[in-house]
Amino acid sequence: MKQYIFAVIAIVAMGCSSTAQTKKKGFVKLFDGKTTTGWHSYNKTGVGSAWEVADGALHMNPAKKGAAGGGDLVTDKEYSNYHLKYDWKVAPGANSGVIFYVHEDKKYGQTYLTGPEMQVIDNDGHKDGKIIKHRAGDLYDILKSTSEPVKPVGQWNKAEILSDNGKLTFKLNGVTIVETTMWDDNWKALIAGSKFKTWEGFGTYKTGKIALQDHGDEVWYKNISIKEL
């Protein structure tokens, strides 16, 4: 009997160890550099033709849009607590963004109706760059970044979004530029002071998809990886 009990304990311990190891897994690729596997156009099943894979990057090519070739790309999977890393660059005058905690539902026509955004933009070449809280690295229309370590247009930027039980951090090129807490009273006040104040569902979801925005401009993303916390 003692041997049986010890065997059961050993099996349970192995299971717990396995679970702990699973939770401690490192970064996994969201984009393999070759295909759009793991992604789809928001509220659709496929990927719009304007999103092409070239030189190891996801490229939004407006010239290939056609009638219905665009739209935001979203991950097939939803995420709650995570550390997201990605590289981005824009063409002159371009605007885009990485939107997170996106709730995919037909009643929401766009990703930005539910998900906050880390801004991706040509600060000097796009009109939005003249608006406070609309510049590269900002928590779009909610919180201005503390500094602007963005690289010149055409160069790659390294961005990070960390969200852990409401604690939200943005990093750009190794510099922490935004820190806040989601879903508390201060978060509600920030939203109340933004363009999203009357948007039902915006910034309320604690799990959701990650989106690459099609703003009608040319943008590239690569080295997209995530670590679930």
mmCIF file with all atom_site columns, C-alpha atoms in Angstrom:
data_model
loop_
_atom_site.group_PDB
_atom_site.id
_atom_site.type_symbol
_atom_site.label_atom_id
_atom_site.label_alt_id
_atom_site.label_comp_id
_atom_site.label_asym_id
_atom_site.label_entity_id
_atom_site.label_seq_id
_atom_site.pdbx_PDB_ins_code
_atom_site.Cartn_x
_atom_site.Cartn_y
_atom_site.Cartn_z
_atom_site.occupancy
_atom_site.B_iso_or_equiv
_atom_site.pdbx_formal_charge
_atom_site.auth_seq_id
_atom_site.auth_comp_id
_atom_site.auth_asym_id
_atom_site.auth_atom_id
_atom_site.pdbx_PDB_model_num
ATOM 1   C CA . MET A 1 1   ? 0.000   0.000  0.000   1.00 0.00 ? 1   MET A CA 1
ATOM 2   C CA . LYS A 1 2   ? 2.831   2.393  0.922   1.00 0.00 ? 2   LYS A CA 1
ATOM 3   C CA . GLN A 1 3   ? 4.505   1.705  -2.409  1.00 0.00 ? 3   GLN A CA 1
ATOM 4   C CA . TYR A 1 4   ? 1.221   2.468  -4.208  1.00 0.00 ? 4   TYR A CA 1
ATOM 5   C CA . ILE A 1 5   ? 0.794   5.755  -2.309  1.00 0.00 ? 5   ILE A CA 1
ATOM 6   C CA . PHE A 1 6   ? 4.358   6.802  -3.089  1.00 0.00 ? 6   PHE A CA 1
ATOM 7   C CA . ALA A 1 7   ? 3.810   5.943  -6.744  1.00 0.00 ? 7   ALA A CA 1
ATOM 8   C CA . VAL A 1 8   ? 0.683   8.110  -6.889  1.00 0.00 ? 8   VAL A CA 1
ATOM 9   C CA . ILE A 1 9   ? 2.501   10.981 -5.190  1.00 0.00 ? 9   ILE A CA 1
ATOM 10  C CA . ALA A 1 10  ? 5.351   10.667 -7.690  1.00 0.00 ? 10  ALA A CA 1
ATOM 11  C CA . ILE A 1 11  ? 2.948   10.757 -10.636 1.00 0.00 ? 11  ILE A CA 1
ATOM 12  C CA . VAL A 1 12  ? 1.149   13.820 -9.252  1.00 0.00 ? 12  VAL A CA 1
ATOM 13  C CA . ALA A 1 13  ? 4.484   15.535 -8.627  1.00 0.00 ? 13  ALA A CA 1
ATOM 14  C CA . MET A 1 14  ? 5.570   14.796 -12.176 1.00 0.00 ? 14  MET A CA 1
ATOM 15  C CA . GLY A 1 15  ? 2.291   16.260 -13.437 1.00 0.00 ? 15  GLY A CA 1
ATOM 16  C CA . CYS A 1 16  ? 2.742   19.418 -11.368 1.00 0.00 ? 16  CYS A CA 1
ATOM 17  C CA . SER A 1 17  ? 6.321   19.742 -12.582 1.00 0.00 ? 17  SER A CA 1
ATOM 18  C CA . SER A 1 18  ? 5.170   19.327 -16.166 1.00 0.00 ? 18  SER A CA 1
ATOM 19  C CA . THR A 1 19  ? 2.503   22.015 -15.682 1.00 0.00 ? 19  THR A CA 1
ATOM 20  C CA . ALA A 1 20  ? 5.048   24.377 -14.131 1.00 0.00 ? 20  ALA A CA 1
ATOM 21  C CA . GLN A 1 21  ? 7.412   23.791 -17.047 1.00 0.00 ? 21  GLN A CA 1
ATOM 22  C CA . THR A 1 22  ? 4.590   24.489 -19.485 1.00 0.00 ? 22  THR A CA 1
ATOM 23  C CA . LYS A 1 23  ? 3.848   27.791 -17.769 1.00 0.00 ? 23  LYS A CA 1
ATOM 24  C CA . LYS A 1 24  ? 7.543   28.687 -17.888 1.00 0.00 ? 24  LYS A CA 1
ATOM 25  C CA . LYS A 1 25  ? 7.842   28.045 -21.611 1.00 0.00 ? 25  LYS A CA 1
ATOM 26  C CA . GLY A 1 26  ? 9.658   30.768 -23.441 1.00 0.00 ? 26  GLY A CA 1
ATOM 27  C CA . PHE A 1 27  ? 8.688   32.832 -26.439 1.00 0.00 ? 27  PHE A CA 1
ATOM 28  C CA . VAL A 1 28  ? 6.901   31.163 -29.318 1.00 0.00 ? 28  VAL A CA 1
ATOM 29  C CA . LYS A 1 29  ? 6.596   32.576 -32.818 1.00 0.00 ? 29  LYS A CA 1
ATOM 30  C CA . LEU A 1 30  ? 3.279   34.061 -33.883 1.00 0.00 ? 30  LEU A CA 1
ATOM 31  C CA . PHE A 1 31  ? 4.647   34.541 -37.399 1.00 0.00 ? 31  PHE A CA 1
ATOM 32  C CA . ASP A 1 32  ? 6.933   31.937 -38.966 1.00 0.00 ? 32  ASP A CA 1
ATOM 33  C CA . GLY A 1 33  ? 8.441   34.363 -41.472 1.00 0.00 ? 33  GLY A CA 1
ATOM 34  C CA . LYS A 1 34  ? 7.129   32.365 -44.424 1.00 0.00 ? 34  LYS A CA 1
ATOM 35  C CA . THR A 1 35  ? 3.333   32.044 -44.221 1.00 0.00 ? 35  THR A CA 1
ATOM 36  C CA . THR A 1 36  ? 0.281   33.643 -42.619 1.00 0.00 ? 36  THR A CA 1
ATOM 37  C CA . THR A 1 37  ? -0.432  30.483 -40.633 1.00 0.00 ? 37  THR A CA 1
ATOM 38  C CA . GLY A 1 38  ? -2.008  31.382 -37.294 1.00 0.00 ? 38  GLY A CA 1
ATOM 39  C CA . TRP A 1 39  ? -3.585  34.584 -38.613 1.00 0.00 ? 39  TRP A CA 1
ATOM 40  C CA . HIS A 1 40  ? -6.774  35.598 -40.400 1.00 0.00 ? 40  HIS A CA 1
ATOM 41  C CA . SER A 1 41  ? -8.541  38.777 -41.424 1.00 0.00 ? 41  SER A CA 1
ATOM 42  C CA . TYR A 1 42  ? -10.815 40.102 -38.695 1.00 0.00 ? 42  TYR A CA 1
ATOM 43  C CA . ASN A 1 43  ? -14.306 38.568 -38.816 1.00 0.00 ? 43  ASN A CA 1
ATOM 44  C CA . LYS A 1 44  ? -13.285 36.495 -41.847 1.00 0.00 ? 44  LYS A CA 1
ATOM 45  C CA . THR A 1 45  ? -11.754 33.094 -42.437 1.00 0.00 ? 45  THR A CA 1
ATOM 46  C CA . GLY A 1 46  ? -8.901  33.829 -44.827 1.00 0.00 ? 46  GLY A CA 1
ATOM 47  C CA . VAL A 1 47  ? -6.204  36.480 -45.181 1.00 0.00 ? 47  VAL A CA 1
ATOM 48  C CA . GLY A 1 48  ? -6.650  39.501 -47.429 1.00 0.00 ? 48  GLY A CA 1
ATOM 49  C CA . SER A 1 49  ? -4.451  39.602 -50.538 1.00 0.00 ? 49  SER A CA 1
ATOM 50  C CA . ALA A 1 50  ? -2.861  42.885 -49.472 1.00 0.00 ? 50  ALA A CA 1
ATOM 51  C CA . TRP A 1 51  ? -1.066  41.072 -46.658 1.00 0.00 ? 51  TRP A CA 1
ATOM 52  C CA . GLU A 1 52  ? 1.903   39.403 -48.297 1.00 0.00 ? 52  GLU A CA 1
ATOM 53  C CA . VAL A 1 53  ? 4.958   37.661 -46.898 1.00 0.00 ? 53  VAL A CA 1
ATOM 54  C CA . ALA A 1 54  ? 8.237   39.003 -48.274 1.00 0.00 ? 54  ALA A CA 1
ATOM 55  C CA . ASP A 1 55  ? 11.803  38.810 -46.985 1.00 0.00 ? 55  ASP A CA 1
ATOM 56  C CA . GLY A 1 56  ? 10.686  37.286 -43.706 1.00 0.00 ? 56  GLY A CA 1
ATOM 57  C CA . ALA A 1 57  ? 8.148   40.017 -42.962 1.00 0.00 ? 57  ALA A CA 1
ATOM 58  C CA . LEU A 1 58  ? 4.401   40.519 -43.109 1.00 0.00 ? 58  LEU A CA 1
ATOM 59  C CA . HIS A 1 59  ? 3.912   43.364 -45.546 1.00 0.00 ? 59  HIS A CA 1
ATOM 60  C CA . MET A 1 60  ? 0.722   45.370 -45.930 1.00 0.00 ? 60  MET A CA 1
ATOM 61  C CA . ASN A 1 61  ? 0.780   46.307 -49.594 1.00 0.00 ? 61  ASN A CA 1
ATOM 62  C CA . PRO A 1 62  ? -2.127  48.680 -50.362 1.00 0.00 ? 62  PRO A CA 1
ATOM 63  C CA . ALA A 1 63  ? -1.505  48.254 -54.087 1.00 0.00 ? 63  ALA A CA 1
ATOM 64  C CA . LYS A 1 64  ? -2.776  44.675 -53.809 1.00 0.00 ? 64  LYS A CA 1
ATOM 65  C CA . LYS A 1 65  ? -5.961  45.449 -51.912 1.00 0.00 ? 65  LYS A CA 1
ATOM 66  C CA . GLY A 1 66  ? -8.479  45.218 -54.709 1.00 0.00 ? 66  GLY A CA 1
ATOM 67  C CA . ALA A 1 67  ? -12.121 45.113 -53.665 1.00 0.00 ? 67  ALA A CA 1
ATOM 68  C CA . ALA A 1 68  ? -11.706 43.129 -50.439 1.00 0.00 ? 68  ALA A CA 1
ATOM 69  C CA . GLY A 1 69  ? -8.021  42.391 -50.027 1.00 0.00 ? 69  GLY A CA 1
ATOM 70  C CA . GLY A 1 70  ? -7.312  44.317 -46.849 1.00 0.00 ? 70  GLY A CA 1
ATOM 71  C CA . GLY A 1 71  ? -8.533  44.428 -43.283 1.00 0.00 ? 71  GLY A CA 1
ATOM 72  C CA . ASP A 1 72  ? -6.754  43.964 -39.984 1.00 0.00 ? 72  ASP A CA 1
ATOM 73  C CA . LEU A 1 73  ? -4.962  40.682 -39.356 1.00 0.00 ? 73  LEU A CA 1
ATOM 74  C CA . VAL A 1 74  ? -5.738  38.941 -36.063 1.00 0.00 ? 74  VAL A CA 1
ATOM 75  C CA . THR A 1 75  ? -4.287  35.927 -34.334 1.00 0.00 ? 75  THR A CA 1
ATOM 76  C CA . ASP A 1 76  ? -6.330  32.741 -34.443 1.00 0.00 ? 76  ASP A CA 1
ATOM 77  C CA . LYS A 1 77  ? -5.750  32.363 -30.703 1.00 0.00 ? 77  LYS A CA 1
ATOM 78  C CA . GLU A 1 78  ? -6.770  34.584 -27.794 1.00 0.00 ? 78  GLU A CA 1
ATOM 79  C CA . TYR A 1 79  ? -4.339  35.664 -25.073 1.00 0.00 ? 79  TYR A CA 1
ATOM 80  C CA . SER A 1 80  ? -4.696  36.969 -21.519 1.00 0.00 ? 80  SER A CA 1
ATOM 81  C CA . ASN A 1 81  ? -1.366  37.628 -19.766 1.00 0.00 ? 81  ASN A CA 1
ATOM 82  C CA . TYR A 1 82  ? 1.666   37.824 -22.021 1.00 0.00 ? 82  TYR A CA 1
ATOM 83  C CA . HIS A 1 83  ? 4.863   39.450 -23.234 1.00 0.00 ? 83  HIS A CA 1
ATOM 84  C CA . LEU A 1 84  ? 4.628   40.281 -26.932 1.00 0.00 ? 84  LEU A CA 1
ATOM 85  C CA . LYS A 1 85  ? 7.633   41.225 -29.062 1.00 0.00 ? 85  LYS A CA 1
ATOM 86  C CA . TYR A 1 86  ? 7.666   42.402 -32.654 1.00 0.00 ? 86  TYR A CA 1
ATOM 87  C CA . ASP A 1 87  ? 9.601   44.524 -35.124 1.00 0.00 ? 87  ASP A CA 1
ATOM 88  C CA . TRP A 1 88  ? 7.937   47.143 -37.320 1.00 0.00 ? 88  TRP A CA 1
ATOM 89  C CA . LYS A 1 89  ? 8.780   49.702 -39.940 1.00 0.00 ? 89  LYS A CA 1
ATOM 90  C CA . VAL A 1 90  ? 6.644   52.047 -42.025 1.00 0.00 ? 90  VAL A CA 1
ATOM 91  C CA . ALA A 1 91  ? 6.841   53.681 -45.414 1.00 0.00 ? 91  ALA A CA 1
ATOM 92  C CA . PRO A 1 92  ? 6.914   57.495 -45.527 1.00 0.00 ? 92  PRO A CA 1
ATOM 93  C CA . GLY A 1 93  ? 3.573   58.946 -44.410 1.00 0.00 ? 93  GLY A CA 1
ATOM 94  C CA . ALA A 1 94  ? 2.258   55.600 -43.145 1.00 0.00 ? 94  ALA A CA 1
ATOM 95  C CA . ASN A 1 95  ? 0.045   54.775 -40.157 1.00 0.00 ? 95  ASN A CA 1
ATOM 96  C CA . SER A 1 96  ? -0.718  51.428 -38.510 1.00 0.00 ? 96  SER A CA 1
ATOM 97  C CA . GLY A 1 97  ? -0.748  49.894 -35.047 1.00 0.00 ? 97  GLY A CA 1
ATOM 98  C CA . VAL A 1 98  ? -0.767  46.748 -32.953 1.00 0.00 ? 98  VAL A CA 1
ATOM 99  C CA . ILE A 1 99  ? -4.133  46.302 -31.266 1.00 0.00 ? 99  ILE A CA 1
ATOM 100 C CA . PHE A 1 100 ? -4.609  43.898 -28.361 1.00 0.00 ? 100 PHE A CA 1
ATOM 101 C CA . TYR A 1 101 ? -7.413  42.351 -26.304 1.00 0.00 ? 101 TYR A CA 1
ATOM 102 C CA . VAL A 1 102 ? -9.452  42.378 -29.481 1.00 0.00 ? 102 VAL A CA 1
ATOM 103 C CA . HIS A 1 103 ? -12.850 40.750 -29.114 1.00 0.00 ? 103 HIS A CA 1
ATOM 104 C CA . GLU A 1 104 ? -13.780 39.143 -32.423 1.00 0.00 ? 104 GLU A CA 1
ATOM 105 C CA . ASP A 1 105 ? -17.521 39.391 -32.895 1.00 0.00 ? 105 ASP A CA 1
ATOM 106 C CA . LYS A 1 106 ? -19.734 40.357 -35.828 1.00 0.00 ? 106 LYS A CA 1
ATOM 107 C CA . LYS A 1 107 ? -21.299 43.119 -33.738 1.00 0.00 ? 107 LYS A CA 1
ATOM 108 C CA . TYR A 1 108 ? -17.912 44.846 -33.738 1.00 0.00 ? 108 TYR A CA 1
ATOM 109 C CA . GLY A 1 109 ? -16.973 45.833 -37.262 1.00 0.00 ? 109 GLY A CA 1
ATOM 110 C CA . GLN A 1 110 ? -13.351 46.693 -36.485 1.00 0.00 ? 110 GLN A CA 1
ATOM 111 C CA . THR A 1 111 ? -10.611 45.525 -34.138 1.00 0.00 ? 111 THR A CA 1
ATOM 112 C CA . TYR A 1 112 ? -10.164 48.996 -32.654 1.00 0.00 ? 112 TYR A CA 1
ATOM 113 C CA . LEU A 1 113 ? -13.729 49.059 -31.341 1.00 0.00 ? 113 LEU A CA 1
ATOM 114 C CA . THR A 1 114 ? -12.655 46.800 -28.458 1.00 0.00 ? 114 THR A CA 1
ATOM 115 C CA . GLY A 1 115 ? -8.867  46.717 -28.374 1.00 0.00 ? 115 GLY A CA 1
ATOM 116 C CA . PRO A 1 116 ? -6.372  49.356 -27.185 1.00 0.00 ? 116 PRO A CA 1
ATOM 117 C CA . GLU A 1 117 ? -3.451  50.087 -29.501 1.00 0.00 ? 117 GLU A CA 1
ATOM 118 C CA . MET A 1 118 ? 0.276   50.669 -29.469 1.00 0.00 ? 118 MET A CA 1
ATOM 119 C CA . GLN A 1 119 ? 0.693   53.236 -32.225 1.00 0.00 ? 119 GLN A CA 1
ATOM 120 C CA . VAL A 1 120 ? 2.829   52.548 -35.314 1.00 0.00 ? 120 VAL A CA 1
ATOM 121 C CA . ILE A 1 121 ? 3.303   55.637 -37.456 1.00 0.00 ? 121 ILE A CA 1
ATOM 122 C CA . ASP A 1 122 ? 5.578   58.010 -39.354 1.00 0.00 ? 122 ASP A CA 1
ATOM 123 C CA . ASN A 1 123 ? 5.492   60.807 -36.764 1.00 0.00 ? 123 ASN A CA 1
ATOM 124 C CA . ASP A 1 124 ? 6.556   63.525 -39.177 1.00 0.00 ? 124 ASP A CA 1
ATOM 125 C CA . GLY A 1 125 ? 4.930   62.316 -42.374 1.00 0.00 ? 125 GLY A CA 1
ATOM 126 C CA . HIS A 1 126 ? 1.392   61.475 -41.235 1.00 0.00 ? 126 HIS A CA 1
ATOM 127 C CA . LYS A 1 127 ? -1.106  64.050 -39.970 1.00 0.00 ? 127 LYS A CA 1
ATOM 128 C CA . ASP A 1 128 ? -1.897  61.938 -36.905 1.00 0.00 ? 128 ASP A CA 1
ATOM 129 C CA . GLY A 1 129 ? 1.700   62.421 -35.782 1.00 0.00 ? 129 GLY A CA 1
ATOM 130 C CA . LYS A 1 130 ? 0.821   66.018 -34.949 1.00 0.00 ? 130 LYS A CA 1
ATOM 131 C CA . ILE A 1 131 ? -1.751  64.886 -32.374 1.00 0.00 ? 131 ILE A CA 1
ATOM 132 C CA . ILE A 1 132 ? -0.761  64.241 -28.767 1.00 0.00 ? 132 ILE A CA 1
ATOM 133 C CA . LYS A 1 133 ? -1.213  60.552 -27.839 1.00 0.00 ? 133 LYS A CA 1
ATOM 134 C CA . HIS A 1 134 ? -1.232  59.588 -31.541 1.00 0.00 ? 134 HIS A CA 1
ATOM 135 C CA . ARG A 1 135 ? 2.528   59.307 -32.020 1.00 0.00 ? 135 ARG A CA 1
ATOM 136 C CA . ALA A 1 136 ? 4.710   56.211 -32.372 1.00 0.00 ? 136 ALA A CA 1
ATOM 137 C CA . GLY A 1 137 ? 4.665   54.137 -29.185 1.00 0.00 ? 137 GLY A CA 1
ATOM 138 C CA . ASP A 1 138 ? 1.726   55.946 -27.600 1.00 0.00 ? 138 ASP A CA 1
ATOM 139 C CA . LEU A 1 139 ? -1.154  54.042 -26.047 1.00 0.00 ? 139 LEU A CA 1
ATOM 140 C CA . TYR A 1 140 ? -3.286  55.452 -28.818 1.00 0.00 ? 140 TYR A CA 1
ATOM 141 C CA . ASP A 1 141 ? -5.486  58.382 -27.727 1.00 0.00 ? 141 ASP A CA 1
ATOM 142 C CA . ILE A 1 142 ? -5.230  57.220 -24.110 1.00 0.00 ? 142 ILE A CA 1
ATOM 143 C CA . LEU A 1 143 ? -1.713  57.799 -22.808 1.00 0.00 ? 143 LEU A CA 1
ATOM 144 C CA . LYS A 1 144 ? 1.274   59.648 -24.230 1.00 0.00 ? 144 LYS A CA 1
ATOM 145 C CA . SER A 1 145 ? 4.637   57.865 -24.198 1.00 0.00 ? 145 SER A CA 1
ATOM 146 C CA . THR A 1 146 ? 7.245   59.283 -21.814 1.00 0.00 ? 146 THR A CA 1
ATOM 147 C CA . SER A 1 147 ? 9.864   59.480 -24.579 1.00 0.00 ? 147 SER A CA 1
ATOM 148 C CA . GLU A 1 148 ? 10.174  58.846 -28.319 1.00 0.00 ? 148 GLU A CA 1
ATOM 149 C CA . PRO A 1 149 ? 13.021  56.417 -29.046 1.00 0.00 ? 149 PRO A CA 1
ATOM 150 C CA . VAL A 1 150 ? 11.561  55.711 -32.512 1.00 0.00 ? 150 VAL A CA 1
ATOM 151 C CA . LYS A 1 151 ? 13.937  55.204 -35.442 1.00 0.00 ? 151 LYS A CA 1
ATOM 152 C CA . PRO A 1 152 ? 13.783  57.094 -38.750 1.00 0.00 ? 152 PRO A CA 1
ATOM 153 C CA . VAL A 1 153 ? 11.220  56.011 -41.342 1.00 0.00 ? 153 VAL A CA 1
ATOM 154 C CA . GLY A 1 154 ? 12.323  52.918 -43.227 1.00 0.00 ? 154 GLY A CA 1
ATOM 155 C CA . GLN A 1 155 ? 14.308  51.513 -40.302 1.00 0.00 ? 155 GLN A CA 1
ATOM 156 C CA . TRP A 1 156 ? 13.151  48.647 -38.105 1.00 0.00 ? 156 TRP A CA 1
ATOM 157 C CA . ASN A 1 157 ? 11.875  49.342 -34.593 1.00 0.00 ? 157 ASN A CA 1
ATOM 158 C CA . LYS A 1 158 ? 11.717  46.754 -31.829 1.00 0.00 ? 158 LYS A CA 1
ATOM 159 C CA . ALA A 1 159 ? 8.507   46.981 -29.801 1.00 0.00 ? 159 ALA A CA 1
ATOM 160 C CA . GLU A 1 160 ? 7.195   45.108 -26.771 1.00 0.00 ? 160 GLU A CA 1
ATOM 161 C CA . ILE A 1 161 ? 3.806   44.918 -25.063 1.00 0.00 ? 161 ILE A CA 1
ATOM 162 C CA . LEU A 1 162 ? 3.682   43.353 -21.604 1.00 0.00 ? 162 LEU A CA 1
ATOM 163 C CA . SER A 1 163 ? 0.332   42.744 -19.959 1.00 0.00 ? 163 SER A CA 1
ATOM 164 C CA . ASP A 1 164 ? 0.278   40.888 -16.668 1.00 0.00 ? 164 ASP A CA 1
ATOM 165 C CA . ASN A 1 165 ? -2.922  40.870 -14.613 1.00 0.00 ? 165 ASN A CA 1
ATOM 166 C CA . GLY A 1 166 ? -3.730  44.409 -15.652 1.00 0.00 ? 166 GLY A CA 1
ATOM 167 C CA . LYS A 1 167 ? -0.239  45.869 -15.444 1.00 0.00 ? 167 LYS A CA 1
ATOM 168 C CA . LEU A 1 168 ? 0.504   47.223 -18.921 1.00 0.00 ? 168 LEU A CA 1
ATOM 169 C CA . THR A 1 169 ? 3.955   48.187 -20.182 1.00 0.00 ? 169 THR A CA 1
ATOM 170 C CA . PHE A 1 170 ? 5.124   49.363 -23.601 1.00 0.00 ? 170 PHE A CA 1
ATOM 171 C CA . LYS A 1 171 ? 8.756   49.276 -24.678 1.00 0.00 ? 171 LYS A CA 1
ATOM 172 C CA . LEU A 1 172 ? 10.224  50.719 -27.865 1.00 0.00 ? 172 LEU A CA 1
ATOM 173 C CA . ASN A 1 173 ? 13.795  49.966 -28.907 1.00 0.00 ? 173 ASN A CA 1
ATOM 174 C CA . GLY A 1 174 ? 14.609  48.838 -25.387 1.00 0.00 ? 174 GLY A CA 1
ATOM 175 C CA . VAL A 1 175 ? 13.151  51.889 -23.628 1.00 0.00 ? 175 VAL A CA 1
ATOM 176 C CA . THR A 1 176 ? 10.085  51.686 -21.359 1.00 0.00 ? 176 THR A CA 1
ATOM 177 C CA . ILE A 1 177 ? 7.755   54.399 -22.626 1.00 0.00 ? 177 ILE A CA 1
ATOM 178 C CA . VAL A 1 178 ? 4.294   53.585 -21.231 1.00 0.00 ? 178 VAL A CA 1
ATOM 179 C CA . GLU A 1 179 ? 3.258   52.117 -17.887 1.00 0.00 ? 179 GLU A CA 1
ATOM 180 C CA . THR A 1 180 ? -0.295  51.945 -16.577 1.00 0.00 ? 180 THR A CA 1
ATOM 181 C CA . THR A 1 181 ? -2.842  49.560 -15.111 1.00 0.00 ? 181 THR A CA 1
ATOM 182 C CA . MET A 1 182 ? -5.826  48.363 -17.057 1.00 0.00 ? 182 MET A CA 1
ATOM 183 C CA . TRP A 1 183 ? -9.384  47.836 -15.844 1.00 0.00 ? 183 TRP A CA 1
ATOM 184 C CA . ASP A 1 184 ? -9.140  49.826 -12.596 1.00 0.00 ? 184 ASP A CA 1
ATOM 185 C CA . ASP A 1 185 ? -10.734 53.196 -11.811 1.00 0.00 ? 185 ASP A CA 1
ATOM 186 C CA . ASN A 1 186 ? -7.791  55.095 -13.288 1.00 0.00 ? 186 ASN A CA 1
ATOM 187 C CA . TRP A 1 187 ? -8.127  53.103 -16.517 1.00 0.00 ? 187 TRP A CA 1
ATOM 188 C CA . LYS A 1 188 ? -11.802 54.003 -16.687 1.00 0.00 ? 188 LYS A CA 1
ATOM 189 C CA . ALA A 1 189 ? -10.874 57.659 -16.183 1.00 0.00 ? 189 ALA A CA 1
ATOM 190 C CA . LEU A 1 190 ? -8.290  57.498 -18.977 1.00 0.00 ? 190 LEU A CA 1
ATOM 191 C CA . ILE A 1 191 ? -10.865 56.056 -21.361 1.00 0.00 ? 191 ILE A CA 1
ATOM 192 C CA . ALA A 1 192 ? -13.410 58.660 -20.264 1.00 0.00 ? 192 ALA A CA 1
ATOM 193 C CA . GLY A 1 193 ? -10.918 61.309 -21.371 1.00 0.00 ? 193 GLY A CA 1
ATOM 194 C CA . SER A 1 194 ? -10.376 59.730 -24.780 1.00 0.00 ? 194 SER A CA 1
ATOM 195 C CA . LYS A 1 195 ? -12.241 59.346 -28.067 1.00 0.00 ? 195 LYS A CA 1
ATOM 196 C CA . PHE A 1 196 ? -13.374 55.926 -26.831 1.00 0.00 ? 196 PHE A CA 1
ATOM 197 C CA . LYS A 1 197 ? -15.449 57.210 -23.924 1.00 0.00 ? 197 LYS A CA 1
ATOM 198 C CA . THR A 1 198 ? -18.793 56.199 -25.450 1.00 0.00 ? 198 THR A CA 1
ATOM 199 C CA . TRP A 1 199 ? -17.610 53.018 -27.154 1.00 0.00 ? 199 TRP A CA 1
ATOM 200 C CA . GLU A 1 200 ? -19.339 50.040 -25.578 1.00 0.00 ? 200 GLU A CA 1
ATOM 201 C CA . GLY A 1 201 ? -16.877 47.253 -24.856 1.00 0.00 ? 201 GLY A CA 1
ATOM 202 C CA . PHE A 1 202 ? -13.703 49.228 -25.560 1.00 0.00 ? 202 PHE A CA 1
ATOM 203 C CA . GLY A 1 203 ? -10.825 48.322 -23.254 1.00 0.00 ? 203 GLY A CA 1
ATOM 204 C CA . THR A 1 204 ? -12.957 46.016 -21.136 1.00 0.00 ? 204 THR A CA 1
ATOM 205 C CA . TYR A 1 205 ? -11.952 42.553 -22.351 1.00 0.00 ? 205 TYR A CA 1
ATOM 206 C CA . LYS A 1 206 ? -9.314  40.705 -20.306 1.00 0.00 ? 206 LYS A CA 1
ATOM 207 C CA . THR A 1 207 ? -8.619  38.147 -22.982 1.00 0.00 ? 207 THR A CA 1
ATOM 208 C CA . GLY A 1 208 ? -8.566  38.636 -26.721 1.00 0.00 ? 208 GLY A CA 1
ATOM 209 C CA . LYS A 1 209 ? -6.746  38.500 -30.009 1.00 0.00 ? 209 LYS A CA 1
ATOM 210 C CA . ILE A 1 210 ? -3.772  40.497 -31.220 1.00 0.00 ? 210 ILE A CA 1
ATOM 211 C CA . ALA A 1 211 ? -4.207  42.509 -34.407 1.00 0.00 ? 211 ALA A CA 1
ATOM 212 C CA . LEU A 1 212 ? -1.990  44.166 -37.004 1.00 0.00 ? 212 LEU A CA 1
ATOM 213 C CA . GLN A 1 213 ? -3.825  47.177 -38.337 1.00 0.00 ? 213 GLN A CA 1
ATOM 214 C CA . ASP A 1 214 ? -4.534  47.898 -41.971 1.00 0.00 ? 214 ASP A CA 1
ATOM 215 C CA . HIS A 1 215 ? -4.791  51.684 -41.989 1.00 0.00 ? 215 HIS A CA 1
ATOM 216 C CA . GLY A 1 216 ? -4.520  51.826 -45.780 1.00 0.00 ? 216 GLY A CA 1
ATOM 217 C CA . ASP A 1 217 ? -0.768  52.465 -45.671 1.00 0.00 ? 217 ASP A CA 1
ATOM 218 C CA . GLU A 1 218 ? 2.377   50.436 -46.293 1.00 0.00 ? 218 GLU A CA 1
ATOM 219 C CA . VAL A 1 219 ? 3.821   48.793 -43.179 1.00 0.00 ? 219 VAL A CA 1
ATOM 220 C CA . TRP A 1 220 ? 5.960   45.764 -42.330 1.00 0.00 ? 220 TRP A CA 1
ATOM 221 C CA . TYR A 1 221 ? 6.019   43.464 -39.270 1.00 0.00 ? 221 TYR A CA 1
ATOM 222 C CA . LYS A 1 222 ? 8.447   40.655 -38.450 1.00 0.00 ? 222 LYS A CA 1
ATOM 223 C CA . ASN A 1 223 ? 9.943   38.672 -35.550 1.00 0.00 ? 223 ASN A CA 1
ATOM 224 C CA . ILE A 1 224 ? 6.523   38.481 -33.887 1.00 0.00 ? 224 ILE A CA 1
ATOM 225 C CA . SER A 1 225 ? 6.681   36.268 -30.796 1.00 0.00 ? 225 SER A CA 1
ATOM 226 C CA . ILE A 1 226 ? 4.812   35.864 -27.540 1.00 0.00 ? 226 ILE A CA 1
ATOM 227 C CA . LYS A 1 227 ? 5.412   34.450 -24.091 1.00 0.00 ? 227 LYS A CA 1
ATOM 228 C CA . GLU A 1 228 ? 2.341   33.655 -22.042 1.00 0.00 ? 228 GLU A CA 1
ATOM 229 C CA . LEU A 1 229 ? 2.684   34.652 -18.408 1.00 0.00 ? 229 LEU A CA 1
#
